[in-house]
Amino acid sequence: MSIRLEVKKTIGIGIASIVLFVLVQLFHVTLNKIYSHNVFFLLYPIVGFACAAICFCIFYQSWSVLLEQLSLQRLLIAPTFLVAGLLYLVHIVSFSFVSLTDFALSPGISLWLLFVNRAFTAVLLLCVCFLPFSKTKSEYKTVALWAGIGCTLLILGVIKTFGAGLPDLRIRYEIGNLGWTLNLAVMLLLVLTFIFGVRKYRKARPAELGMLLIIRGIGLCVVSQLFYLFAEQMSDINHLLGLLTNAIAFYNMLSGLVRLMVLVPYREKQAAESEFNHIAYNDDITGLPNRRRLSQRLDKILRKSLKSDETIALLVLNIDRFKAINDSLGHMAGNYLLYAVGERLGHFSHEGEAVFSMGGDEFAFLLTGYEDTDAMRNRIDDMVKLFDRPFDIDGESYHVTVSVGIALYPLDANQSEQLIQQADTAVHSAKEQGVNFQRYASAMQMRAHERLQLENDLRRALENEEFSLVYQPRVHLQSGELTSLEALVRWNHPHRGMVMPGDFIPVAEESGLIVPLGEWVLREACLQNKQWQELGYPPIPISVNLSMRQFQQKKLVDVIRGILTYTELEARYLELEITESMTFDKDRAFEQLKKIKAIGVAISIDDFGTGYSSLHYLKNLPIDRLKIDRSFVNEVLVDSKNAAIVSTIASMAHHLKLKVTAEGVENEEQLHFLQAQDCHEGQGYYFSRPIPAEVFEKLFLRKPMNWLAQDSM
């Protein structure tokens, strides 16, 4: 809204109100004949209550809203309009509804109450306009509240006490009359307030509409007082119009305060945040989004569910020989070139593409939504050709070339920062090799080479018997006795040393070597268990993990039966562990598990709770045990949700007549929690780490022990 237009509007309202006042005085007699007492007693309470309501709103805006910006002026405005609102309320109630209140006032005293209200407001508004702007502590708002209430009670008490001795203000106002003199004094105070307000407005914030509205309200208060000056009696039309003009004046003040205390600070905060965001996420020279914004954009894209064949390409462009251009033509020319390059890339981008400034002479170009790699390659070629056209700098044409580094998601990286880093590495490699663009390949080649090397080492390891088994006991959580053990594979690499399963199992799965490796583990575990039985140790079941490839083999049952026959181990002393993901194909999984169960081998579901098993068909699977994943057990004491999951799995297992084993038991507190949930078995470092066969035999088989009576091992 134009401030100049509002100034004209304010002047117009002032002129119109003065004209109205003059017309009312010219036709005063005629208007009073038309104007009846019934109309007065109908309208006067409505206008009076409106004044009181607006005063309370001004008090609330000044006292309560945005307290961190409390000023001395606001501290004075709050009690001023609190007193005004309360006095208006008492005046209207006592004048119009005497029978409804015990605090009844005569019409003369009620008129004095209205006069004191106007005088008090005029004095305080003059102080507000006269005092310089200064901040004050927001704790003083309570003082302002009680000061307003105290002033109200004091005024009411004085008027009630000395009301009988006060002169009657209801007689016709004439020059020299006490009522006319007192109202003239209030008039002069309001005129001074208006003058000081205009001066402060023009000096402090001439472009702010809120201040103008407050000045407009003070000007209307002056006109309102003019009506009171010429009122002949209480029911005079001048008296009613004075109160009505007062209500309009207060409404303008309220609008100005709302604007100054709510709208303006809010918009200033929005503008500051917008400017901060622009500085934080945009480049100063080109105006393009910067690296931080690129990272956010990539994070948002990668969080979405992309199609399996959809590729995201990130191109990082570096201007060749930019330092020479900057040094020879100057920084202004260099900055203009950066801006021109960004503008050209911006015009080139389509929907689903975006241009970013990486700082200095680097830019990023993001390509999304491509499922056809040929189309993406053609798009990249077109972008490189953009720089065939020269750039005009200071009237001269300059040909600029760029080096481009390309990284693809998910082929080169699976995180936003990693993708940016790979593309940045590729562009620097392109500059070093003197080529226009280069796809990031070094990390991929390194990983591929390492994976290939590891696969070759795995093949050799099977032939050279570099693998070994370690064993971890399972303990009955109520009796503390050894119930079974799990066989785990380790790889003693001749150069790398001990390689953990997490490092080589994925390679074995991908290459298919997991099948012969799994058969070796199964055979060695059965041989070792049979050997311990032949040495006279109490027979206990041993569990072995099955891989997905093994489980999907049609001849799996024949392999298991053959190994049991070869090792002469009874099937009841062997348990096979599968994962929930192996049961996705319900029909095939059910048939395979049923065949395994038919030969007497027990089956457990490992890492239960981390997959997507359907409870509808879980109850029908021929399984014997659920193993609660260690990720839930680790945090049962600090995470109520994990504790609830463990408790639920244990309860469900009991109802399904299944045994339940908790993995990852590491301390006594976890043990006690699991015992309280009636978990059958526990497995973890609290009982023992996975150890070689000879150590296991020495510690746990030669002399059976009760783990619950032992110190943690």
XYZ file of C-alpha atoms in Angstrom:
713
model
C 0.000 0.000 0.000
C 1.410 3.454 -0.988
C 2.377 5.538 2.047
C 1.729 8.694 0.048
C -1.819 7.530 -0.626
C -2.319 6.830 3.079
C -1.063 10.323 3.956
C -3.634 11.796 1.572
C -6.274 9.529 3.080
C -5.367 10.708 6.580
C -5.624 14.347 5.544
C -8.958 13.614 3.874
C -10.302 11.908 7.001
C -9.203 14.878 9.093
C -10.900 17.373 6.788
C -14.061 15.250 6.609
C -14.273 14.984 10.401
C -13.864 18.772 10.786
C -16.555 19.369 8.148
C -18.845 16.949 9.997
C -18.253 18.833 13.221
C -19.078 22.185 11.573
C -22.237 20.796 9.967
C -23.427 19.320 13.246
C -22.998 22.716 14.942
C -24.770 24.573 12.123
C -27.762 22.233 12.237
C -27.502 21.484 15.934
C -31.052 22.511 16.819
C -32.613 20.631 13.932
C -30.583 17.472 14.664
C -31.558 17.525 18.333
C -35.264 17.715 17.361
C -34.853 14.693 15.084
C -32.511 12.965 17.514
C -34.564 11.286 20.286
C -33.518 10.163 23.757
C -34.416 6.568 22.903
C -31.904 6.575 20.081
C -29.257 7.930 22.434
C -29.852 5.278 25.111
C -29.752 2.585 22.415
C -26.566 3.694 20.653
C -24.560 5.118 23.551
C -23.947 1.781 25.374
C -22.989 0.074 22.105
C -20.430 2.732 21.231
C -19.166 2.820 24.837
C -18.625 -0.938 24.972
C -16.852 -0.707 21.611
C -14.475 1.881 23.086
C -13.796 -0.336 26.079
C -13.187 -3.399 23.890
C -10.756 -1.529 21.628
C -8.887 -0.165 24.672
C -8.470 -3.691 26.040
C -7.160 -4.842 22.633
C -4.602 -2.016 22.618
C -3.563 -3.004 26.145
C -3.116 -6.628 25.067
C -1.061 -5.721 21.989
C 1.202 -3.438 24.012
C 1.550 -5.642 27.079
C 1.613 -9.191 25.760
C 2.676 -9.481 22.113
C 6.368 -9.780 21.163
C 7.683 -9.074 24.650
C 11.310 -9.340 23.535
C 10.801 -5.971 21.791
C 9.287 -4.165 24.798
C 9.984 -0.414 24.834
C 9.322 2.411 27.294
C 6.510 3.727 25.065
C 4.807 0.349 25.049
C 5.225 0.149 28.811
C 3.235 3.388 29.135
C 0.637 2.550 26.473
C -0.314 -0.703 28.209
C -1.539 0.738 31.554
C -2.954 3.839 29.811
C -5.429 1.857 27.754
C -6.046 -0.646 30.515
C -7.248 2.237 32.698
C -9.195 3.741 29.772
C -10.927 0.438 29.014
C -11.880 -0.185 32.632
C -13.179 3.382 33.121
C -15.211 3.210 29.903
C -16.666 -0.063 31.109
C -17.611 1.326 34.532
C -19.012 4.514 32.947
C -21.258 2.649 30.500
C -22.452 0.123 33.078
C -23.133 2.760 35.741
C -24.805 5.150 33.308
C -26.895 2.711 31.281
C -27.400 -0.301 33.548
C -27.459 1.119 37.048
C -29.696 -1.661 38.335
C -27.189 -4.344 37.311
C -24.335 -3.143 39.503
C -23.855 -2.371 43.191
C -21.377 0.330 42.251
C -24.074 2.749 41.144
C -23.006 6.243 40.089
C -25.154 9.268 39.516
C -25.240 10.697 35.970
C -23.139 13.663 37.141
C -20.445 11.482 38.699
C -20.519 9.145 35.661
C -19.841 12.199 33.489
C -16.878 13.113 35.681
C -15.618 9.536 35.254
C -15.704 9.965 31.471
C -13.911 13.316 31.719
C -11.158 11.969 33.979
C -10.734 9.083 31.545
C -10.158 11.479 28.637
C -7.822 13.653 30.667
C -5.785 10.674 31.910
C -5.472 9.293 28.366
C -4.438 12.693 26.957
C -1.687 13.162 29.582
C -0.252 9.666 29.093
C -0.364 9.895 25.288
C 1.520 13.187 25.499
C 4.171 11.484 27.626
C 4.408 8.623 25.112
C 4.994 11.040 22.214
C 7.355 13.286 24.195
C 9.664 10.612 25.625
C 12.604 9.410 23.481
C 12.589 5.818 22.288
C 14.364 3.433 24.652
C 14.163 -0.266 25.398
C 13.193 -1.575 28.787
C 13.089 -4.930 30.515
C 10.150 -7.143 29.670
C 9.856 -8.051 33.365
C 8.304 -4.611 33.924
C 5.137 -5.739 32.126
C 3.814 -7.062 35.437
C 4.463 -3.672 37.021
C 2.545 -2.039 34.147
C -0.396 -4.383 34.689
C -0.696 -3.669 38.394
C -0.083 0.043 37.840
C -3.061 0.165 35.474
C -5.298 -1.697 37.898
C -4.109 0.488 40.765
C -4.781 3.725 38.862
C -8.266 2.551 37.974
C -9.108 1.721 41.574
C -7.642 5.036 42.751
C -9.688 7.071 40.254
C -12.884 5.194 41.089
C -12.231 5.544 44.809
C -11.579 9.290 44.639
C -14.648 9.957 42.470
C -16.843 7.785 44.655
C -15.577 9.456 47.830
C -15.655 13.080 46.692
C -18.390 12.782 44.081
C -20.955 14.752 46.066
C -18.696 17.809 46.200
C -17.801 17.830 42.513
C -19.378 20.480 40.265
C -22.040 19.360 37.809
C -20.645 18.972 34.287
C -24.054 18.410 32.683
C -24.914 22.146 32.327
C -24.430 23.892 28.967
C -20.755 24.368 28.199
C -19.937 28.066 27.953
C -16.712 30.029 27.982
C -15.713 30.476 31.608
C -17.780 27.505 32.711
C -15.764 24.900 34.668
C -16.755 22.011 32.393
C -15.869 23.939 29.253
C -12.516 25.026 30.773
C -11.557 21.494 31.815
C -12.435 20.065 28.403
C -10.501 22.866 26.721
C -7.456 21.868 28.772
C -7.849 18.258 27.570
C -8.211 19.614 24.043
C -4.897 21.481 24.315
C -3.162 18.350 25.646
C -4.416 16.329 22.669
C -3.314 19.036 20.220
C 0.180 19.004 21.767
C 0.196 15.200 21.559
C -0.743 15.385 17.882
C 2.041 17.926 17.160
C 4.718 15.893 18.968
C 3.440 12.720 17.291
C 3.703 14.241 13.806
C 7.225 15.475 14.512
C 8.322 12.069 15.792
C 6.650 10.337 12.865
C 8.420 12.492 10.272
C 11.765 12.210 12.045
C 11.769 8.539 12.964
C 9.815 6.388 10.478
C 8.145 8.496 7.807
C 7.596 5.481 5.543
C 5.857 3.341 8.174
C 2.097 3.044 7.863
C 1.663 1.926 11.487
C 2.958 5.233 12.851
C 0.709 7.118 10.424
C -2.340 5.212 11.692
C -1.486 6.114 15.283
C -1.131 9.801 14.313
C -4.474 9.547 12.523
C -6.010 8.157 15.706
C -4.622 11.032 17.825
C -5.994 13.537 15.296
C -9.438 11.957 15.582
C -9.152 12.218 19.374
C -8.775 15.966 18.893
C -11.972 16.073 16.813
C -13.688 13.913 19.405
C -12.792 16.440 22.090
C -14.248 19.218 19.925
C -17.603 17.440 20.021
C -17.381 17.155 23.829
C -16.605 20.893 24.075
C -19.872 21.817 22.376
C -22.128 19.239 24.045
C -24.987 20.964 25.913
C -26.108 17.945 27.903
C -25.486 14.241 28.363
C -27.911 13.139 25.657
C -26.721 15.773 23.183
C -25.813 14.488 19.727
C -22.373 16.092 20.217
C -21.792 13.808 23.189
C -22.680 10.679 21.193
C -20.594 11.742 18.189
C -17.676 12.516 20.512
C -17.771 8.981 21.894
C -18.180 7.502 18.395
C -15.224 9.507 17.063
C -13.218 8.325 20.069
C -13.993 4.700 19.153
C -12.850 5.302 15.561
C -9.693 7.022 16.845
C -8.854 4.112 19.149
C -9.479 1.638 16.325
C -6.916 3.466 14.156
C -4.436 3.388 17.044
C -5.063 -0.333 17.472
C -4.464 -0.936 13.750
C -1.229 1.043 13.923
C -0.001 -0.848 16.994
C -0.817 -4.233 15.448
C 1.149 -3.220 12.392
C 4.122 -1.929 14.385
C 4.233 -4.742 16.930
C 3.177 -7.742 14.867
C 3.205 -7.249 11.114
C 6.356 -5.146 10.800
C 8.524 -7.366 13.083
C 7.181 -10.469 11.334
C 7.962 -9.084 7.891
C 11.379 -7.880 9.024
C 12.075 -11.347 10.387
C 10.915 -12.912 7.129
C 13.086 -10.543 5.113
C 16.106 -11.260 7.323
C 15.572 -15.001 7.036
C 15.121 -14.706 3.280
C 18.296 -12.675 2.970
C 20.177 -15.087 5.212
C 18.949 -18.062 3.184
C 19.927 -16.333 -0.041
C 23.418 -15.643 1.289
C 23.750 -19.137 2.758
C 22.479 -21.015 -0.293
C 23.369 -18.811 -3.271
C 26.558 -17.648 -4.894
C 27.275 -13.911 -4.665
C 28.566 -13.469 -8.206
C 26.329 -15.686 -10.338
C 23.242 -15.755 -8.105
C 23.050 -19.515 -8.644
C 22.375 -22.016 -5.854
C 25.642 -23.064 -4.211
C 27.202 -26.345 -3.126
C 25.178 -26.451 0.086
C 21.936 -26.184 -1.891
C 23.179 -28.884 -4.284
C 23.783 -31.219 -1.368
C 20.239 -30.553 -0.083
C 18.750 -31.114 -3.522
C 20.594 -34.412 -3.936
C 19.563 -35.580 -0.464
C 15.938 -34.850 -1.319
C 16.176 -36.702 -4.645
C 17.967 -39.708 -3.162
C 15.352 -40.032 -0.432
C 12.725 -40.622 -3.090
C 12.059 -44.059 -4.496
C 13.866 -44.057 -7.820
C 13.159 -46.540 -10.568
C 15.566 -49.450 -10.755
C 16.981 -48.300 -14.106
C 16.883 -44.567 -13.378
C 20.253 -42.810 -13.261
C 21.235 -39.459 -11.810
C 24.206 -37.711 -13.358
C 26.168 -34.954 -11.669
C 28.493 -32.937 -13.876
C 31.106 -30.612 -12.420
C 32.468 -28.035 -14.894
C 35.720 -26.159 -14.416
C 36.601 -23.197 -16.655
C 39.978 -23.806 -18.254
C 42.638 -21.120 -17.783
C 40.260 -18.954 -15.764
C 43.143 -17.579 -13.699
C 44.779 -16.241 -16.840
C 41.538 -14.504 -17.869
C 41.081 -13.108 -14.364
C 44.649 -11.838 -14.162
C 44.824 -10.355 -17.655
C 41.354 -8.779 -17.898
C 40.738 -8.035 -14.210
C 38.409 -9.311 -11.539
C 35.389 -7.461 -12.910
C 35.797 -9.237 -16.260
C 36.360 -12.536 -14.462
C 33.210 -12.083 -12.421
C 31.260 -11.193 -15.555
C 32.523 -14.351 -17.264
C 31.375 -16.444 -14.288
C 27.961 -14.785 -14.449
C 27.746 -15.333 -18.232
C 28.682 -19.019 -17.931
C 26.065 -19.510 -15.210
C 23.444 -17.695 -17.292
C 24.198 -19.797 -20.375
C 23.958 -23.014 -18.384
C 20.730 -21.790 -16.802
C 19.122 -21.143 -20.204
C 20.291 -24.577 -21.354
C 18.728 -26.472 -18.425
C 15.365 -28.190 -18.814
C 12.816 -29.448 -16.295
C 14.458 -31.978 -13.979
C 17.863 -30.325 -14.459
C 19.541 -27.683 -12.344
C 22.661 -25.523 -12.359
C 24.729 -24.766 -9.258
C 27.802 -22.700 -8.480
C 30.487 -24.713 -6.705
C 32.531 -21.628 -5.852
C 35.412 -20.085 -7.771
C 35.364 -21.168 -11.414
C 33.427 -24.407 -10.919
C 29.800 -25.163 -11.719
C 27.635 -28.233 -11.247
C 24.948 -29.465 -13.624
C 22.442 -32.003 -12.310
C 20.631 -34.387 -14.648
C 17.720 -36.428 -13.277
C 14.940 -38.600 -14.629
C 17.007 -40.360 -17.304
C 16.446 -44.064 -17.824
C 18.161 -44.154 -21.225
C 21.940 -43.706 -20.884
C 22.246 -42.796 -24.576
C 19.838 -39.883 -24.121
C 21.839 -38.736 -21.119
C 25.081 -38.978 -23.093
C 23.612 -36.893 -25.908
C 22.463 -34.292 -23.399
C 25.961 -34.065 -21.944
C 27.454 -33.683 -25.440
C 25.033 -30.813 -26.144
C 26.081 -29.107 -22.935
C 29.770 -29.298 -23.856
C 28.940 -27.772 -27.249
C 27.503 -24.739 -25.460
C 31.031 -23.455 -25.130
C 31.703 -23.518 -28.865
C 30.187 -20.028 -28.944
C 32.470 -17.255 -27.634
C 31.686 -14.948 -24.723
C 31.580 -11.191 -25.201
C 33.695 -9.430 -22.562
C 34.179 -5.662 -22.842
C 33.344 -5.760 -26.530
C 35.816 -8.548 -27.304
C 34.972 -12.194 -28.096
C 36.728 -14.831 -26.039
C 36.511 -18.581 -26.574
C 36.287 -20.479 -23.305
C 36.641 -24.215 -22.824
C 35.631 -26.269 -19.835
C 36.678 -29.551 -18.280
C 33.814 -31.746 -17.151
C 33.791 -34.473 -14.523
C 30.873 -36.897 -14.428
C 29.633 -39.106 -11.591
C 26.544 -41.300 -11.722
C 24.179 -42.448 -9.029
C 23.985 -45.265 -8.030
C 26.933 -46.571 -10.053
C 29.598 -44.281 -8.623
C 28.141 -43.267 -5.263
C 25.113 -43.822 -3.066
C 25.233 -40.604 -1.028
C 24.971 -36.966 -2.034
C 28.317 -35.778 -0.657
C 30.038 -38.822 -2.079
C 28.524 -38.147 -5.507
C 29.709 -34.517 -5.390
C 33.168 -35.607 -4.308
C 33.415 -38.201 -7.073
C 32.366 -35.695 -9.747
C 34.842 -33.154 -8.375
C 37.599 -35.765 -8.438
C 36.707 -36.605 -12.042
C 36.884 -32.981 -13.225
C 40.320 -32.526 -11.704
C 41.435 -35.755 -13.356
C 40.090 -34.435 -16.691
C 42.098 -31.228 -16.291
C 45.242 -33.173 -15.441
C 44.838 -35.405 -18.477
C 43.863 -32.528 -20.773
C 40.525 -34.002 -21.887
C 37.149 -32.251 -22.193
C 35.242 -34.578 -19.897
C 35.805 -37.738 -17.947
C 33.537 -40.140 -16.158
C 34.532 -41.000 -12.627
C 36.068 -44.456 -12.820
C 39.065 -44.699 -10.540
C 37.100 -45.684 -7.438
C 34.955 -48.094 -9.444
C 38.027 -49.646 -10.991
C 39.658 -49.860 -7.602
C 36.646 -51.563 -6.093
C 36.261 -53.893 -9.066
C 39.934 -54.780 -8.947
C 39.787 -55.388 -5.211
C 36.649 -57.498 -5.559
C 38.189 -59.519 -8.380
C 41.340 -60.029 -6.342
C 39.294 -61.110 -3.344
C 37.307 -63.542 -5.492
C 40.520 -65.095 -6.815
C 41.866 -65.334 -3.270
C 38.642 -67.033 -2.193
C 39.053 -69.709 -4.849
C 42.623 -70.287 -3.749
C 41.613 -70.293 -0.101
C 39.174 -73.163 -0.684
C 41.907 -75.154 -2.328
C 44.555 -74.281 0.283
C 42.263 -74.790 3.288
C 42.762 -71.257 4.581
C 39.350 -71.267 6.264
C 38.708 -72.314 9.832
C 35.746 -72.544 12.170
C 35.189 -70.912 15.509
C 32.445 -71.817 17.928
C 30.189 -69.796 20.196
C 28.118 -71.432 22.939
C 24.396 -71.033 23.574
C 23.329 -71.079 27.189
C 19.971 -71.927 28.727
C 18.988 -68.696 30.471
C 17.158 -70.354 33.354
C 19.475 -73.272 34.197
C 22.759 -71.780 32.981
C 23.723 -74.971 31.163
C 25.290 -75.294 27.710
C 22.539 -76.312 25.286
C 24.120 -75.928 21.836
C 26.736 -74.009 19.878
C 27.043 -72.142 16.594
C 29.806 -72.684 14.034
C 31.173 -69.533 12.395
C 33.663 -69.307 9.539
C 36.895 -67.297 9.550
C 39.436 -66.727 6.793
C 43.121 -66.606 7.653
C 44.436 -64.791 4.570
C 48.175 -65.334 4.004
C 48.770 -61.586 3.456
C 45.778 -59.779 4.977
C 45.633 -61.834 8.134
C 42.302 -62.752 9.675
C 39.431 -61.626 7.386
C 35.999 -61.342 8.986
C 32.884 -62.803 7.306
C 31.379 -59.384 6.632
C 34.275 -58.647 4.282
C 34.292 -61.805 2.166
C 30.815 -63.344 2.453
C 29.197 -60.743 0.109
C 31.878 -61.466 -2.515
C 31.352 -65.179 -2.077
C 27.589 -64.715 -2.473
C 27.952 -62.648 -5.639
C 30.499 -64.964 -7.236
C 28.686 -68.178 -6.288
C 31.606 -69.398 -4.177
C 29.325 -69.329 -1.161
C 27.915 -72.723 -2.189
C 31.174 -74.725 -1.943
C 32.235 -72.637 1.054
C 28.905 -73.318 2.791
C 29.207 -77.049 2.135
C 32.727 -77.009 3.592
C 31.508 -75.219 6.727
C 28.618 -77.665 7.127
C 30.876 -80.678 6.705
C 33.575 -79.376 9.085
C 31.016 -78.466 11.752
C 29.423 -81.917 11.602
C 32.840 -83.622 11.714
C 33.877 -81.588 14.748
C 30.623 -82.300 16.581
C 30.911 -86.014 15.856
C 34.533 -85.980 17.046
C 33.522 -84.445 20.369
C 30.827 -87.069 20.789
C 33.351 -89.830 20.122
C 35.578 -88.317 22.810
C 32.766 -88.937 25.273
C 31.478 -85.395 25.715
C 27.710 -84.950 26.136
C 26.143 -84.617 22.662
C 24.763 -81.157 21.889
C 23.342 -79.693 18.655
C 25.515 -77.504 16.471
C 24.041 -74.804 14.217
C 25.300 -73.674 10.814
C 24.169 -70.700 8.721
C 22.719 -71.318 5.266
C 23.178 -68.728 2.509
C 20.473 -67.710 0.090
C 22.178 -69.518 -2.790
C 22.470 -72.689 -0.766
C 18.841 -72.537 0.329
C 17.656 -72.111 -3.253
C 19.530 -75.215 -4.432
C 17.259 -78.055 -5.441
C 19.802 -80.611 -4.254
C 20.266 -78.980 -0.814
C 18.538 -81.818 1.069
C 20.679 -84.392 -0.729
C 23.815 -82.443 0.182
C 22.769 -82.280 3.857
C 21.875 -85.955 3.917
C 25.176 -86.830 2.268
C 27.214 -84.817 4.792
C 25.364 -86.403 7.717
C 26.037 -89.833 6.268
C 29.712 -88.999 5.673
C 30.252 -87.647 9.196
C 27.955 -90.206 10.837
C 26.331 -87.388 12.829
C 22.725 -87.883 13.806
C 20.403 -85.340 12.206
C 18.983 -84.241 15.572
C 22.375 -82.763 16.483
C 22.371 -80.404 13.500
C 20.500 -77.119 13.232
C 20.401 -74.921 10.125
C 19.890 -71.156 10.357
C 18.101 -69.234 7.623
C 17.128 -65.558 7.377
C 13.663 -64.092 6.966
C 14.489 -62.946 3.421
C 14.822 -66.569 2.328
C 11.110 -67.079 2.994
C 9.867 -64.381 0.582
C 8.894 -67.090 -1.905
C 6.531 -68.749 0.545
C 5.632 -71.834 -1.441
C 9.202 -72.686 -2.421
C 10.532 -71.952 1.067
C 7.833 -74.107 2.678
C 8.651 -77.073 0.458
C 12.407 -76.760 1.077
C 11.975 -76.453 4.838
C 9.584 -79.370 4.935
C 12.157 -81.578 3.187
C 14.884 -80.526 5.620
C 12.643 -81.221 8.592
C 11.811 -84.631 7.150
C 15.405 -85.815 7.648
C 15.353 -84.701 11.286
C 17.370 -81.466 11.087
C 16.216 -78.520 13.213
C 15.614 -75.103 11.622
C 15.875 -71.622 13.110
C 15.265 -68.164 11.682
C 18.319 -65.998 12.301
C 18.260 -62.203 12.874
C 14.512 -62.330 13.434
C 12.826 -58.938 13.497
C 15.025 -57.286 10.866
C 13.252 -58.771 7.846
C 9.687 -58.803 6.603
C 8.216 -62.064 7.778
C 4.459 -62.336 7.538
C 2.938 -63.560 10.765
C 0.165 -65.121 8.691
C 2.449 -67.766 7.219
C 5.150 -67.768 9.904
C 2.901 -69.965 12.039
C 2.797 -72.548 9.244
C 6.546 -72.718 8.560
C 8.201 -75.912 9.825
C 10.728 -74.172 12.090
C 11.969 -74.803 15.620
C 13.537 -71.587 16.824
C 13.532 -67.790 16.460
C 16.797 -65.947 17.051
C 16.264 -62.326 18.143
C 18.663 -60.036 16.305
C 21.451 -58.501 18.399
C 20.461 -54.965 17.338
C 17.338 -55.252 19.523
C 19.079 -56.937 22.450
C 21.861 -54.329 22.573
C 19.454 -51.498 23.452
C 16.751 -53.181 25.524
C 17.886 -51.240 28.587
C 17.913 -47.796 26.952
C 15.235 -48.047 24.268
C 11.723 -48.961 25.382
C 10.731 -49.753 21.783
C 13.495 -52.360 21.444
C 12.527 -53.802 24.807
C 8.925 -54.074 23.623
C 10.041 -55.793 20.403
C 12.109 -58.374 22.300
C 9.259 -59.007 24.726
C 6.775 -59.377 21.852
C 8.989 -61.812 19.912
C 9.553 -63.931 23.017
C 5.836 -64.008 23.812
C 4.958 -64.850 20.211
C 7.522 -67.658 20.130
C 6.046 -69.193 23.267
C 2.541 -69.117 21.794
C 3.795 -70.708 18.560
C 5.576 -73.434 20.551
C 8.963 -72.242 19.286
C 12.246 -71.860 21.140
C 13.644 -68.351 21.278
C 17.342 -67.430 21.404
C 18.631 -63.915 22.071
C 21.815 -62.928 20.243
C 24.306 -60.314 21.397
C 23.996 -60.777 25.186
C 26.837 -58.676 26.565
C 26.096 -57.833 30.193
C 24.262 -59.030 33.254
C 21.489 -56.428 32.969
C 20.555 -57.702 29.511
C 20.638 -61.252 30.851
C 18.199 -60.429 33.639
C 15.850 -58.699 31.204
C 15.867 -61.707 28.866
C 15.278 -64.072 31.767
C 12.238 -62.011 32.716
C 10.915 -62.462 29.169
C 11.337 -66.266 29.416
C 13.827 -66.428 26.534
C 15.077 -69.990 26.310
C 18.696 -69.367 25.296
C 21.249 -66.598 25.113
C 24.288 -66.169 22.938
C 26.899 -63.440 23.114
C 30.105 -62.089 24.592
C 28.689 -62.279 28.105
C 29.123 -66.051 27.865
C 31.960 -66.328 25.354
C 33.375 -64.916 22.143
C 33.601 -67.267 19.147
C 36.697 -69.377 19.862
C 38.616 -72.192 18.093
C 37.596 -75.812 18.608
C 40.503 -76.724 20.912
C 39.823 -73.758 23.198
C 36.105 -74.490 23.242
C 36.782 -78.098 24.161
C 39.181 -77.136 26.936
C 36.983 -74.450 28.494
C 33.462 -75.787 28.078
C 33.393 -79.536 27.337
C 36.003 -81.157 29.540
C 34.467 -79.708 32.679
C 30.829 -78.671 32.245
C 30.033 -75.396 33.977
C 27.020 -73.337 34.884
C 27.364 -69.993 33.133
C 24.960 -68.223 35.438
C 27.259 -69.052 38.354
C 30.389 -67.792 36.523
C 31.817 -64.359 36.046
C 31.441 -62.835 32.614
C 34.035 -64.243 30.213
